[in-house]
Amino acid sequence: MNSASIPASVTVIGLGNMGVALADAFLKGGHPTTVWNRSADKANGLVEKGAVLAGSVREAIAASNLVVVCLSTYKVMQEQLAPLENELSGRVIVNLTTGTPEDARKTAKWVSEHGGQYLDGAIMAIPQMIGLPETLIFYGGSKALFEAYEPTLKLLGGNAAYLGEDYGVPLIYDLSLLTMMYGAWYGSMHAHALLSTANITGTEFLPYATNWVNHLIAPLLTDPVAARARDEGNFTTDVSNLNTNKLGLEHIIHASQEQGITVEWLMPLLTLATQKVAEGYGADSFDRVIEAIRKPLVK
Ligand SMILES: NC(=O)c1ccc[n+]([C@@H]2O[C@H](COP(=O)([O-])OP(=O)(O)OC[C@H]3O[C@@H](n4cnc5c(N)ncnc54)[C@H](OP(=O)(O)O)[C@@H]3O)[C@@H](O)[C@H]2O)c1
């Protein structure tokens, strides 16, 4: 094998559940891989597979051009890298830590001020999905930089989606998808609490929940016509209007209260629906509540 065919070395900083999976995927892809973690013992399995455990973050950064960071928060990342700002020159930092879009933009600026290059990424997967061809990871930053490292980054998730130059956009997509997940997740937990007041088990409910999600909820949330109508601010409906959905919310709240179930999470939604009905939009689709959620536009 000549040197041109040897994959370039990579570094992974942070070996939590996700970082271990990332480093493992690079090793499987044949990349010499250096790792660092605060708790060094988490590197044991990777070292057995051929990874090099760096003795310090400084050593880890020095080991490779491409440095992938996956720590719990941006604050932790900053604490670890700030003392090493002089080591960033010539390095490509790909940060897969979850935070806010502003965290990502500030970090990109900071890396660039110290001579490094930066991509921000957001992993839309669990560790067990790392390395699969369908696994989705969003990236933002320089297109040329993304393209240069795309084959390597695709080892982590084959569906590597480049979203443009704005470093904050991957996290906007990430947090928007997570918002959908937590809304559905919490709704599911509320449903199970309500079911249990009549001694109905989750297993008994499952066939109906599956039918409901597959035939109504999933098509509703992924309907391209509805997405376009929302983009255009077109809230007409012949399906189910805001008045009907406001009543639906009130029924859930009253039934839950009768059973002694916590309804606090539903009250803000009812407030938004009530506000839009009061403004005269009762015959419009439930999507009208977006206007009440959005930050008011500065006139
Ligand atoms: N797990 C998932 O399914 C998933 C999915 C998508 C995105 N993510 C994102 O990936 C990132 C890592 O998640 P994870 O699941 O790997 O979390 P995790 O298992 O809790 O690991 C956290 C990592 O951060 C390190 N860390 C925490 N506080 C630190 C400190 N004060 N100083 C130095 N290191 C510190 C930990 O080091 P120690 O081992 O020494 O504690 C560990 O490496 C998060 O931003 C998460 O949102 C995770």
Coordinates of C-alpha atoms and ligand atoms in Angstrom, one line a residue:
M1 CA 0.0 0.0 0.0
N2 CA 1.5 3.4 -0.9
S3 CA 1.1 6.4 1.4
A4 CA -1.5 8.0 -1.0
S5 CA -3.9 5.1 -0.3
I6 CA -3.6 5.2 3.5
P7 CA -6.6 7.1 5.0
A8 CA -5.7 10.3 6.8
S9 CA -5.5 10.2 10.6
V10 CA -8.5 11.6 12.5
T11 CA -9.0 12.7 16.1
V12 CA -12.2 12.3 18.2
I13 CA -12.5 14.4 21.3
G14 CA -15.2 13.2 23.7
L15 CA -15.9 9.5 24.2
G16 CA -19.4 9.5 25.6
N17 CA -22.0 7.1 24.1
M18 CA -21.8 9.0 20.8
G19 CA -18.1 9.7 20.7
V20 CA -17.2 6.0 21.1
A21 CA -19.5 5.2 18.1
L22 CA -17.9 8.0 16.0
A23 CA -14.3 6.8 16.7
D24 CA -15.4 3.2 16.1
A25 CA -16.7 4.2 12.7
F26 CA -13.5 5.9 11.7
L27 CA -11.5 2.8 12.8
K28 CA -13.8 0.6 10.7
G29 CA -13.1 2.9 7.8
G30 CA -9.4 2.3 8.2
H31 CA -8.5 5.8 9.5
P32 CA -5.7 5.9 12.1
T33 CA -7.7 7.3 15.0
T34 CA -6.5 9.3 18.0
V35 CA -9.0 9.7 20.9
W36 CA -9.2 11.8 24.1
N37 CA -11.7 11.7 26.9
R38 CA -11.8 13.1 30.4
S39 CA -12.4 9.6 31.8
A40 CA -9.7 7.7 29.9
D41 CA -11.1 4.3 30.7
K42 CA -13.9 4.9 28.1
A43 CA -11.2 4.6 25.4
N44 CA -10.2 1.0 26.4
G45 CA -12.4 -0.8 23.9
L46 CA -11.3 1.6 21.1
V47 CA -7.6 1.1 22.0
E48 CA -8.1 -2.6 21.7
K49 CA -9.3 -2.0 18.2
G50 CA -6.2 0.1 17.3
A51 CA -7.0 3.7 18.4
V52 CA -4.4 5.8 20.1
L53 CA -5.3 7.3 23.4
A54 CA -3.9 10.9 23.6
G55 CA -2.6 11.9 27.0
S56 CA -4.1 15.4 26.7
V57 CA -6.4 17.4 24.5
R58 CA -3.3 19.2 23.1
E59 CA -1.8 15.9 22.0
A60 CA -5.2 14.9 20.5
I61 CA -5.4 18.1 18.4
A62 CA -1.8 17.8 17.3
A63 CA -2.3 14.2 16.1
S64 CA -4.7 14.9 13.1
N65 CA -5.8 17.6 10.7
L66 CA -9.4 16.5 11.1
V67 CA -10.6 16.9 14.7
V68 CA -14.1 15.7 15.5
V69 CA -15.5 17.0 18.8
C70 CA -18.5 15.4 20.5
L71 CA -18.8 16.6 24.1
S72 CA -21.9 17.1 26.2
T73 CA -22.2 20.9 25.7
Y74 CA -20.5 23.8 23.9
K75 CA -19.5 25.1 27.3
V76 CA -17.5 21.9 28.0
M77 CA -16.0 22.2 24.5
Q78 CA -15.0 25.8 25.2
E79 CA -13.4 24.8 28.6
Q80 CA -11.4 22.1 26.9
L81 CA -10.3 24.0 23.8
A82 CA -9.9 27.6 25.0
P83 CA -6.5 27.1 26.6
L84 CA -5.3 25.5 23.3
E85 CA -6.4 28.3 20.9
N86 CA -2.8 28.5 19.5
E87 CA -3.0 24.8 18.5
L88 CA -6.0 25.3 16.2
S89 CA -4.1 26.8 13.2
G90 CA -4.4 24.5 10.2
R91 CA -6.8 22.2 11.9
V92 CA -10.4 21.4 10.7
I93 CA -12.7 21.2 13.7
V94 CA -16.0 19.3 13.0
N95 CA -18.2 19.9 16.1
L96 CA -21.0 17.4 16.5
T97 CA -21.9 18.6 20.0
T98 CA -25.5 19.7 20.4
G99 CA -26.1 23.3 21.4
T100 CA -27.9 26.4 20.0
P101 CA -27.4 28.0 16.6
E102 CA -25.7 31.0 18.3
D103 CA -23.3 28.6 20.1
A104 CA -22.3 27.2 16.7
R105 CA -21.8 30.6 15.1
K106 CA -19.7 31.9 18.0
T107 CA -17.6 28.8 18.0
A108 CA -17.0 29.0 14.2
K109 CA -15.9 32.6 14.6
W110 CA -13.6 31.7 17.5
V111 CA -12.0 28.8 15.5
S112 CA -11.5 30.9 12.5
E113 CA -9.9 33.8 14.5
H114 CA -7.3 31.3 15.6
G115 CA -6.4 30.0 12.2
G116 CA -8.6 26.9 12.1
Q117 CA -11.4 25.8 9.8
Y118 CA -14.8 24.8 11.1
L119 CA -17.9 22.8 10.3
D120 CA -20.8 22.5 12.6
G121 CA -22.8 19.2 12.5
A122 CA -25.9 17.8 14.1
I123 CA -26.4 14.0 14.4
M124 CA -29.9 12.9 13.9
A125 CA -29.3 9.4 15.2
I126 CA -28.5 7.3 18.2
P127 CA -25.0 5.8 18.6
Q128 CA -26.1 2.4 17.3
M129 CA -27.0 4.0 14.0
I130 CA -23.5 5.6 13.5
G131 CA -21.9 4.2 10.4
L132 CA -25.1 3.2 8.6
P133 CA -25.7 4.5 5.0
E134 CA -29.1 5.9 5.9
T135 CA -27.9 7.8 9.0
L136 CA -28.6 11.5 8.8
I137 CA -26.1 14.1 9.9
F138 CA -26.5 17.8 9.1
Y139 CA -23.5 20.0 8.3
G140 CA -23.0 23.7 7.9
G141 CA -20.0 25.9 7.0
S142 CA -17.8 26.2 3.9
K143 CA -19.1 24.1 1.0
A144 CA -15.6 23.5 -0.3
L145 CA -14.5 22.3 3.2
F146 CA -17.5 20.0 3.5
E147 CA -16.8 18.5 0.1
A148 CA -13.2 18.0 0.9
Y149 CA -14.1 15.9 4.0
E150 CA -17.4 14.5 2.8
P151 CA -16.0 10.9 2.1
T152 CA -14.5 10.7 5.6
L153 CA -17.6 12.2 7.3
K154 CA -19.8 9.8 5.4
L155 CA -18.2 7.0 7.4
L156 CA -20.2 8.4 10.4
G157 CA -23.5 8.6 8.6
G158 CA -24.0 8.0 4.9
N159 CA -26.8 10.6 4.6
A160 CA -24.5 13.6 5.2
A161 CA -26.6 16.6 4.4
Y162 CA -24.9 20.0 3.7
L163 CA -27.2 22.9 4.6
G164 CA -25.2 25.9 3.6
E165 CA -22.7 28.4 4.9
D166 CA -24.6 29.4 8.0
Y167 CA -23.0 27.5 10.9
G168 CA -26.2 27.8 13.0
V169 CA -28.6 26.1 10.5
P170 CA -27.7 22.4 11.2
L171 CA -28.8 23.0 14.8
I172 CA -32.0 24.8 13.7
Y173 CA -32.9 21.7 11.7
D174 CA -31.8 19.4 14.6
L175 CA -33.7 21.3 17.3
S176 CA -36.8 21.5 15.0
L177 CA -36.9 17.8 14.5
L178 CA -36.3 17.3 18.3
T179 CA -39.2 19.6 19.0
M180 CA -41.4 17.4 16.9
M181 CA -40.1 14.4 18.8
Y182 CA -40.6 15.7 22.3
G183 CA -44.1 17.0 21.4
A184 CA -45.1 13.5 20.2
W185 CA -43.2 11.8 23.0
Y186 CA -44.8 13.8 25.8
G187 CA -48.2 13.4 24.1
S188 CA -47.6 9.6 24.1
M189 CA -46.8 9.7 27.8
H190 CA -49.9 11.7 28.6
A191 CA -52.0 9.2 26.5
H192 CA -50.5 6.3 28.6
A193 CA -51.3 8.1 31.9
L194 CA -54.9 8.7 30.7
L195 CA -55.2 5.1 29.5
S196 CA -54.0 3.8 32.8
T197 CA -57.0 5.5 34.6
A198 CA -59.1 2.8 32.9
N199 CA -56.5 0.0 33.5
I200 CA -55.7 -0.1 29.7
T201 CA -52.1 -1.2 29.1
G202 CA -49.7 0.2 26.6
T203 CA -49.7 -3.2 24.9
E204 CA -53.5 -3.2 24.4
F205 CA -53.3 0.4 23.1
L206 CA -50.4 -0.3 20.7
P207 CA -52.3 -1.5 17.6
Y208 CA -54.6 1.5 17.7
A209 CA -51.7 3.9 18.3
T210 CA -49.8 2.3 15.4
N211 CA -52.8 2.8 13.1
W212 CA -53.3 6.4 14.3
V213 CA -49.6 7.3 13.8
N214 CA -49.2 5.6 10.4
H215 CA -52.5 6.6 8.8
L216 CA -53.2 10.0 10.3
I217 CA -50.3 11.6 12.2
A218 CA -47.4 10.7 9.9
P219 CA -49.2 11.7 6.7
L220 CA -50.4 14.9 8.3
L221 CA -46.9 16.0 9.4
T222 CA -45.2 15.1 6.1
D223 CA -47.9 16.4 3.7
P224 CA -46.1 18.5 1.0
V225 CA -49.3 20.4 0.3
A226 CA -49.7 21.4 3.9
A227 CA -46.0 22.4 4.1
R228 CA -46.4 24.7 1.1
A229 CA -49.6 26.2 2.4
R230 CA -47.9 27.0 5.7
D231 CA -45.0 28.6 3.8
E232 CA -47.5 30.7 1.9
G233 CA -49.5 31.6 5.0
N234 CA -52.5 29.9 3.6
F235 CA -54.5 28.6 6.5
T236 CA -57.8 27.6 4.8
T237 CA -59.1 24.1 5.6
D238 CA -61.9 21.8 4.7
V239 CA -60.6 19.1 7.1
S240 CA -60.6 20.3 10.7
N241 CA -60.7 23.9 11.8
L242 CA -59.3 25.8 14.8
N243 CA -62.7 25.9 16.5
T244 CA -63.0 22.1 16.4
N245 CA -59.4 21.6 17.5
K246 CA -59.7 24.1 20.4
L247 CA -62.7 22.0 21.6
G248 CA -60.7 18.9 21.2
L249 CA -57.9 20.3 23.4
E250 CA -60.6 21.4 26.0
H251 CA -62.0 17.8 26.0
I252 CA -58.5 16.4 26.7
I253 CA -57.9 18.9 29.4
H254 CA -61.2 18.4 31.1
A255 CA -61.1 14.6 30.9
S256 CA -57.5 14.6 32.3
Q257 CA -58.5 16.9 35.1
E258 CA -61.4 14.6 36.0
Q259 CA -58.9 11.8 36.3
G260 CA -56.4 13.9 38.3
I261 CA -53.8 14.0 35.5
T262 CA -51.4 16.9 35.1
V263 CA -52.4 19.2 32.2
E264 CA -49.9 22.0 32.5
W265 CA -48.1 21.2 29.3
L266 CA -51.4 21.5 27.3
M267 CA -52.5 24.9 28.7
P268 CA -50.1 27.0 26.6
L269 CA -51.4 25.3 23.5
L270 CA -55.0 26.0 24.5
T271 CA -54.0 29.6 25.2
L272 CA -52.6 30.0 21.7
A273 CA -55.6 28.4 20.1
T274 CA -58.0 30.5 22.1
Q275 CA -56.0 33.7 21.1
K276 CA -56.3 32.9 17.4
V277 CA -60.1 32.0 17.7
A278 CA -60.6 35.3 19.6
E279 CA -58.9 37.1 16.6
G280 CA -61.5 35.6 14.3
Y281 CA -59.6 32.7 12.8
G282 CA -61.8 29.9 14.1
A283 CA -62.6 28.6 10.6
D284 CA -58.9 28.4 9.7
S285 CA -56.7 25.4 10.1
F286 CA -54.9 24.7 13.4
D287 CA -51.7 25.8 11.8
R288 CA -52.8 29.4 12.5
V289 CA -51.2 28.9 16.0
I290 CA -47.8 29.3 14.3
E291 CA -48.5 33.0 14.1
A292 CA -48.9 33.1 17.9
I293 CA -45.8 31.0 18.5
R294 CA -43.5 33.0 16.2
K295 CA -41.5 36.0 17.4
P296 CA -43.5 39.0 16.3
L297 CA -41.9 40.5 13.2
V298 CA -40.3 43.9 13.8
K299 CA -42.3 46.5 11.8
Ligands
LIG1 N1 -26.5 9.9 22.4 C1 -27.2 10.2 21.4 O1 -28.2 9.5 21.0 C2 -27.0 11.5 20.7 C3 -27.7 11.8 19.5 C4 -27.4 13.0 18.8 C5 -26.6 13.9 19.3 N2 -25.9 13.7 20.5 C6 -25.0 14.7 21.1 O2 -23.7 14.2 21.2 C7 -23.1 14.9 22.4 C8 -22.6 13.8 23.3 O3 -23.6 13.0 23.7 P1 -23.4 11.6 24.4 O4 -24.7 10.8 24.3 O5 -22.1 11.0 23.9 O6 -23.3 12.1 25.9 P2 -22.5 11.3 27.1 O7 -22.5 9.9 26.9 O8 -23.2 11.9 28.3 O9 -21.0 11.9 27.0 C9 -20.7 13.2 27.4 C10 -19.3 13.5 27.0 O10 -18.9 14.8 27.4 C11 -17.8 14.7 28.3 N3 -17.9 15.7 29.4 C12 -19.0 16.1 30.0 N4 -18.7 17.0 30.9 C13 -17.3 17.2 30.8 C14 -16.4 18.1 31.4 N5 -16.8 19.0 32.3 N6 -15.1 18.1 31.0 C15 -14.7 17.2 30.0 N7 -15.5 16.3 29.4 C16 -16.8 16.4 29.8 C17 -17.9 13.3 28.9 O11 -16.7 12.9 29.4 P3 -16.7 11.7 30.6 O12 -16.8 10.4 29.9 O13 -15.4 11.9 31.3 O14 -17.8 12.0 31.5 C18 -18.3 12.5 27.6 O15 -17.2 12.4 26.8 C19 -24.2 15.7 23.0 O16 -24.1 17.1 22.6 C20 -25.5 15.1 22.5 O17 -26.6 16.0 22.4 C21 -26.1 12.5 21.2

